[in-house]
Short mmCIF file of C-alpha atoms and ligand atoms in Angstrom, two decimals:
data_model
loop_
_atom_site.label_atom_id
_atom_site.label_comp_id
_atom_site.label_asym_id
_atom_site.label_seq_id
_atom_site.Cartn_x
_atom_site.Cartn_y
_atom_site.Cartn_z
CA MET A 1 6.22 -9.30 -3.52
CA ILE A 2 3.95 -9.00 -6.50
CA LEU A 3 1.67 -12.01 -6.58
CA ASP A 4 0.36 -13.66 -9.69
CA LYS A 5 -3.28 -13.29 -10.41
CA GLU A 6 -4.12 -16.97 -10.05
CA GLN A 7 -2.72 -16.96 -6.52
CA LEU A 8 -4.75 -13.87 -5.64
CA ARG A 9 -7.85 -15.42 -7.17
CA LYS A 10 -7.34 -18.55 -5.09
CA ASN A 11 -6.86 -16.53 -1.92
CA LEU A 12 -9.91 -14.38 -2.57
CA ASP A 13 -12.09 -17.38 -3.45
CA GLU A 14 -11.06 -19.14 -0.28
CA VAL A 15 -11.76 -16.14 1.95
CA ILE A 16 -15.12 -15.47 0.29
CA TRP A 17 -16.07 -19.14 0.60
CA LYS A 18 -15.23 -19.20 4.31
CA ILE A 19 -17.11 -15.95 4.92
CA GLU A 20 -20.08 -17.47 3.11
CA GLN A 21 -20.04 -20.60 5.26
CA ALA A 22 -19.79 -18.60 8.46
CA ARG A 23 -22.47 -16.08 7.60
CA ILE A 24 -24.96 -18.71 6.42
CA ALA A 25 -24.51 -20.47 9.76
CA VAL A 26 -25.68 -17.23 11.44
CA SER A 27 -28.53 -16.47 9.05
CA GLU A 28 -29.28 -16.37 5.37
CA HIS A 29 -29.92 -12.66 5.86
CA HIS A 30 -26.65 -11.95 7.63
CA ILE A 31 -24.56 -9.98 5.13
CA VAL A 32 -20.83 -9.53 5.72
CA GLN A 33 -18.57 -6.99 4.06
CA LEU A 34 -14.97 -7.91 3.26
CA VAL A 35 -12.35 -5.18 3.57
CA GLY A 36 -8.98 -6.17 2.10
CA VAL A 37 -6.13 -4.91 4.26
CA GLY A 38 -3.21 -4.00 2.06
CA LYS A 39 -0.71 -2.74 4.62
CA TYR A 40 1.82 -5.56 4.11
CA THR A 41 1.40 -5.92 0.38
CA GLU A 42 2.31 -4.13 -2.83
CA ILE A 43 -0.03 -1.69 -4.47
CA GLU A 44 -0.04 -3.91 -7.61
CA ASN A 45 -1.70 -6.68 -5.62
CA ILE A 46 -4.46 -4.31 -4.52
CA ALA A 47 -5.09 -3.31 -8.14
CA ALA A 48 -5.14 -6.99 -9.15
CA LEU A 49 -7.61 -7.83 -6.39
CA TYR A 50 -9.81 -5.00 -7.64
CA GLU A 51 -9.83 -6.62 -11.07
CA LEU A 52 -10.98 -9.82 -9.39
CA GLY A 53 -13.94 -7.94 -7.93
CA GLN A 54 -12.79 -6.66 -4.55
CA ARG A 55 -13.78 -3.02 -3.91
CA ALA A 56 -13.13 -2.15 -0.26
CA PHE A 57 -9.60 -1.77 1.09
CA GLY A 58 -8.13 -0.67 4.39
CA GLU A 59 -4.84 0.81 5.53
CA ASN A 60 -3.56 1.40 9.03
CA GLN A 61 -1.45 4.50 8.39
CA VAL A 62 -2.64 7.82 7.04
CA GLN A 63 0.51 8.29 4.97
CA GLN A 64 0.19 4.91 3.26
CA LEU A 65 -3.55 5.43 2.80
CA ALA A 66 -2.86 8.75 1.07
CA GLN A 67 -0.26 7.26 -1.27
CA ARG A 68 -2.47 4.37 -2.28
CA MET A 69 -5.61 6.41 -2.71
CA GLU A 70 -3.70 8.69 -4.99
CA ALA A 71 -1.99 5.94 -6.97
CA LEU A 72 -5.27 4.05 -7.48
CA ASP A 73 -7.32 7.18 -7.96
CA ASP A 74 -8.81 5.98 -11.26
CA LEU A 75 -10.38 2.89 -9.64
CA PRO A 76 -13.74 3.16 -7.85
CA LEU A 77 -12.45 1.84 -4.53
CA GLN A 78 -13.90 2.25 -1.06
CA TRP A 79 -11.15 3.18 1.40
CA HIS A 80 -11.13 2.40 5.12
CA MET A 81 -8.76 3.78 7.74
CA ILE A 82 -8.29 1.00 10.29
CA GLY A 83 -5.20 1.96 12.33
CA SER A 84 -4.59 4.28 15.24
CA LEU A 85 -5.03 7.91 14.23
CA GLN A 86 -2.43 10.31 15.58
CA LYS A 87 -3.71 13.79 16.35
CA ASN A 88 -1.25 15.41 13.96
CA LYS A 89 -2.65 13.34 11.08
CA ILE A 90 -6.29 14.28 11.57
CA ASN A 91 -6.39 17.07 9.00
CA LYS A 92 -4.70 14.91 6.41
CA LEU A 93 -7.21 12.11 6.97
CA ILE A 94 -10.14 14.52 6.69
CA ASP A 95 -8.84 15.72 3.33
CA LEU A 96 -8.68 12.13 2.09
CA ARG A 97 -12.39 11.63 2.84
CA PRO A 98 -12.17 7.93 3.71
CA PHE A 99 -15.35 5.87 3.52
CA LEU A 100 -15.00 4.87 7.18
CA LEU A 101 -12.64 5.39 10.12
CA HIS A 102 -12.63 2.18 12.21
CA SER A 103 -10.32 3.36 14.95
CA LEU A 104 -11.95 6.15 16.91
CA ASP A 105 -10.47 5.08 20.23
CA SER A 106 -11.14 7.82 22.78
CA ILE A 107 -13.39 10.77 23.58
CA GLU A 108 -10.38 13.08 23.27
CA LEU A 109 -9.66 11.90 19.72
CA ALA A 110 -13.34 12.20 18.83
CA GLU A 111 -13.52 15.78 20.09
CA GLU A 112 -10.35 16.75 18.27
CA LEU A 113 -11.58 15.13 15.08
CA ASN A 114 -14.97 16.78 15.42
CA LYS A 115 -13.41 20.20 15.89
CA LYS A 116 -11.31 19.83 12.76
CA LEU A 117 -14.22 18.45 10.74
CA GLU A 118 -16.29 21.41 11.81
CA ALA A 119 -13.58 23.83 10.72
CA LYS A 120 -13.59 22.22 7.28
CA ALA A 121 -17.40 21.96 7.17
CA GLN A 122 -17.12 18.20 6.68
CA THR A 123 -18.37 15.02 8.29
CA MET A 124 -16.82 11.59 8.68
CA SER A 125 -18.27 8.16 9.32
CA ALA A 126 -16.52 6.30 12.12
CA LEU A 127 -16.64 3.31 14.44
CA LEU A 128 -15.82 3.33 18.14
CA GLN A 129 -12.89 1.01 18.75
CA ILE A 130 -13.32 -1.21 21.78
CA ASN A 131 -10.39 -2.83 23.55
CA ALA A 132 -12.48 -5.84 24.52
CA ALA A 133 -9.54 -8.00 25.53
CA GLY A 134 -8.29 -5.25 27.84
CA GLU A 135 -4.80 -5.47 26.38
CA GLU A 136 -2.37 -2.70 27.26
CA THR A 137 -0.82 -2.74 23.81
CA LYS A 138 -4.16 -2.08 22.14
CA SER A 139 -6.03 1.13 21.79
CA GLY A 140 -9.75 1.45 22.27
CA VAL A 141 -12.16 2.11 25.08
CA ALA A 142 -12.88 -0.47 27.77
CA THR A 143 -15.95 -2.62 27.16
CA GLU A 144 -17.55 -1.48 30.41
CA VAL A 145 -17.64 2.18 29.36
CA ALA A 146 -18.06 1.67 25.61
CA TYR A 147 -21.81 2.27 25.50
CA ASP A 148 -21.56 5.49 27.52
CA VAL A 149 -18.62 6.76 25.48
CA TYR A 150 -20.57 5.99 22.32
CA GLN A 151 -23.50 8.09 23.56
CA GLN A 152 -21.22 10.89 24.62
CA ILE A 153 -19.55 11.06 21.20
CA LYS A 154 -22.94 10.99 19.52
CA GLU A 155 -24.08 13.93 21.62
CA SER A 156 -20.96 16.08 21.55
CA CYS A 157 -19.56 15.39 18.07
CA PRO A 158 -22.19 16.26 15.46
CA ASN A 159 -19.71 16.09 12.58
CA ILE A 160 -18.89 12.45 13.29
CA ASN A 161 -21.39 9.88 12.02
CA LEU A 162 -20.97 7.00 14.42
CA LYS A 163 -21.91 3.83 12.57
CA GLY A 164 -21.03 1.15 15.09
CA VAL A 165 -18.08 -0.53 16.76
CA MET A 166 -14.76 -2.17 15.94
CA THR A 167 -12.51 -4.50 17.87
CA ILE A 168 -9.34 -6.50 17.38
CA GLY A 169 -9.75 -9.99 18.80
CA ALA A 170 -7.72 -11.00 21.85
CA HIS A 171 -4.10 -11.68 20.96
CA THR A 172 -3.91 -15.31 22.04
CA GLU A 173 -4.14 -18.88 20.77
CA ASP A 174 -6.98 -19.45 23.21
CA THR A 175 -10.09 -19.47 21.04
CA ALA A 176 -12.37 -19.12 24.05
CA LEU A 177 -10.74 -15.81 24.97
CA ILE A 178 -10.93 -14.51 21.41
CA GLN A 179 -14.58 -15.49 21.29
CA LYS A 180 -15.21 -13.71 24.58
CA SER A 181 -13.73 -10.47 23.22
CA PHE A 182 -15.97 -10.73 20.16
CA GLU A 183 -19.06 -11.53 22.20
CA GLU A 184 -18.49 -8.60 24.52
CA THR A 185 -18.03 -6.26 21.58
CA TYR A 186 -21.13 -7.63 19.93
CA ALA A 187 -23.11 -7.00 23.11
CA VAL A 188 -22.22 -3.30 22.86
CA TYR A 189 -23.07 -3.34 19.16
CA ASP A 190 -26.42 -4.93 19.90
CA ARG A 191 -27.35 -1.97 22.09
CA VAL A 192 -26.25 0.74 19.68
CA GLN A 193 -27.77 -1.13 16.75
CA LYS A 194 -31.18 -0.48 18.30
CA GLU A 195 -30.33 3.22 17.98
CA GLY A 196 -29.31 3.04 14.33
CA ALA A 197 -25.77 1.61 14.20
CA THR A 198 -25.14 -0.72 11.27
CA ILE A 199 -21.51 -1.87 11.40
CA CYS A 200 -19.81 -4.37 13.70
CA SER A 201 -16.20 -4.59 12.48
CA MET A 202 -14.50 -7.68 13.92
CA GLY A 203 -12.30 -10.39 12.51
CA MET A 204 -8.90 -10.62 10.78
CA SER A 205 -7.15 -13.41 8.88
CA GLY A 206 -6.80 -15.66 11.91
CA ASP A 207 -10.25 -15.26 13.38
CA TYR A 208 -12.75 -13.86 10.89
CA GLU A 209 -14.95 -16.96 10.78
CA LEU A 210 -15.27 -16.95 14.55
CA ALA A 211 -15.96 -13.20 14.48
CA ILE A 212 -18.78 -13.68 11.97
CA ARG A 213 -20.32 -16.40 14.10
CA CYS A 214 -20.24 -13.87 16.96
CA GLY A 215 -22.16 -11.35 14.84
CA SER A 216 -19.53 -9.41 12.91
CA ASN A 217 -20.77 -7.93 9.64
CA LEU A 218 -17.45 -6.49 8.47
CA VAL A 219 -14.15 -8.38 8.42
CA ARG A 220 -10.72 -6.84 7.83
CA VAL A 221 -8.56 -9.43 6.13
CA GLY A 222 -4.95 -8.90 5.09
CA SER A 223 -2.52 -11.81 5.12
CA ALA A 224 -5.04 -14.45 4.03
CA LEU A 225 -5.77 -12.44 0.87
CA PHE A 226 -2.20 -11.58 0.05
CA LYS A 227 -0.36 -14.79 0.93
CA SER A 228 1.93 -16.30 -1.70
C1 PLP B 301 -3.34 -5.50 9.90
C2 PLP B 301 -4.72 -5.35 10.37
C3 PLP B 301 -5.73 -6.22 9.95
C4 PLP B 301 -5.48 -7.41 9.02
O1 PLP B 301 -4.65 -8.34 9.65
P1 PLP B 301 -4.39 -9.79 9.02
O2 PLP B 301 -4.13 -10.64 10.22
O3 PLP B 301 -3.23 -9.65 8.12
O4 PLP B 301 -5.62 -10.20 8.32
C5 PLP B 301 -7.02 -6.00 10.41
N1 PLP B 301 -7.31 -4.98 11.24
C6 PLP B 301 -6.36 -4.10 11.67
C7 PLP B 301 -6.76 -3.01 12.58
C8 PLP B 301 -5.04 -4.26 11.26
O5 PLP B 301 -4.11 -3.40 11.69
#
């Protein structure tokens, strides 16, 4: 559905206001980036949100990312790939040159990606995805091994610029459990931050304020921005 601009403005204002409240509660100096997730919405709504000032957008499928990057090619947008990356889509993603890949979820994927980046003499910025809630349906490395995996990727994949970590909060109504998954991810981030990492990507429409209070500095918000 194509939304009218006033609705989008209202949605965006509300999300920005809530981000502001949450980040100020952490620290005046805590800056949070908003990535608008367009996967369930029309491309027209993304263009309209751009006109309202939003610059960064994410998609969870390479195919959809490619279509939208191409269709909105004349706008200076920053594109994020946030969904699971299948091995047979790696070359396509490399050619798109996304701003950031959030979903590097195993050593094997990292090595494959690195090999293909090397072949194309390119680099890519990426985050290590952590499955902090330990859910079988989610990809990502276990919290316990995340720091070691991070180091290993840094050492063996010179064409990948690891910039930090990403997680999807626990899939539950239990706020305490969601908070725990964010806190555990932040603990990993806190260690790699001391070695130069700058991005802790946590928080979606249902839990971004909580994520920010747990230290997130990048939230990926879809439905709250594009609701009618
Ligand atoms: C869909 C998606 C989001 C946004 O979800 P909403 O609940 O609609 O805000 C964020 N991150 C990832 C990885 C997603 O797939």
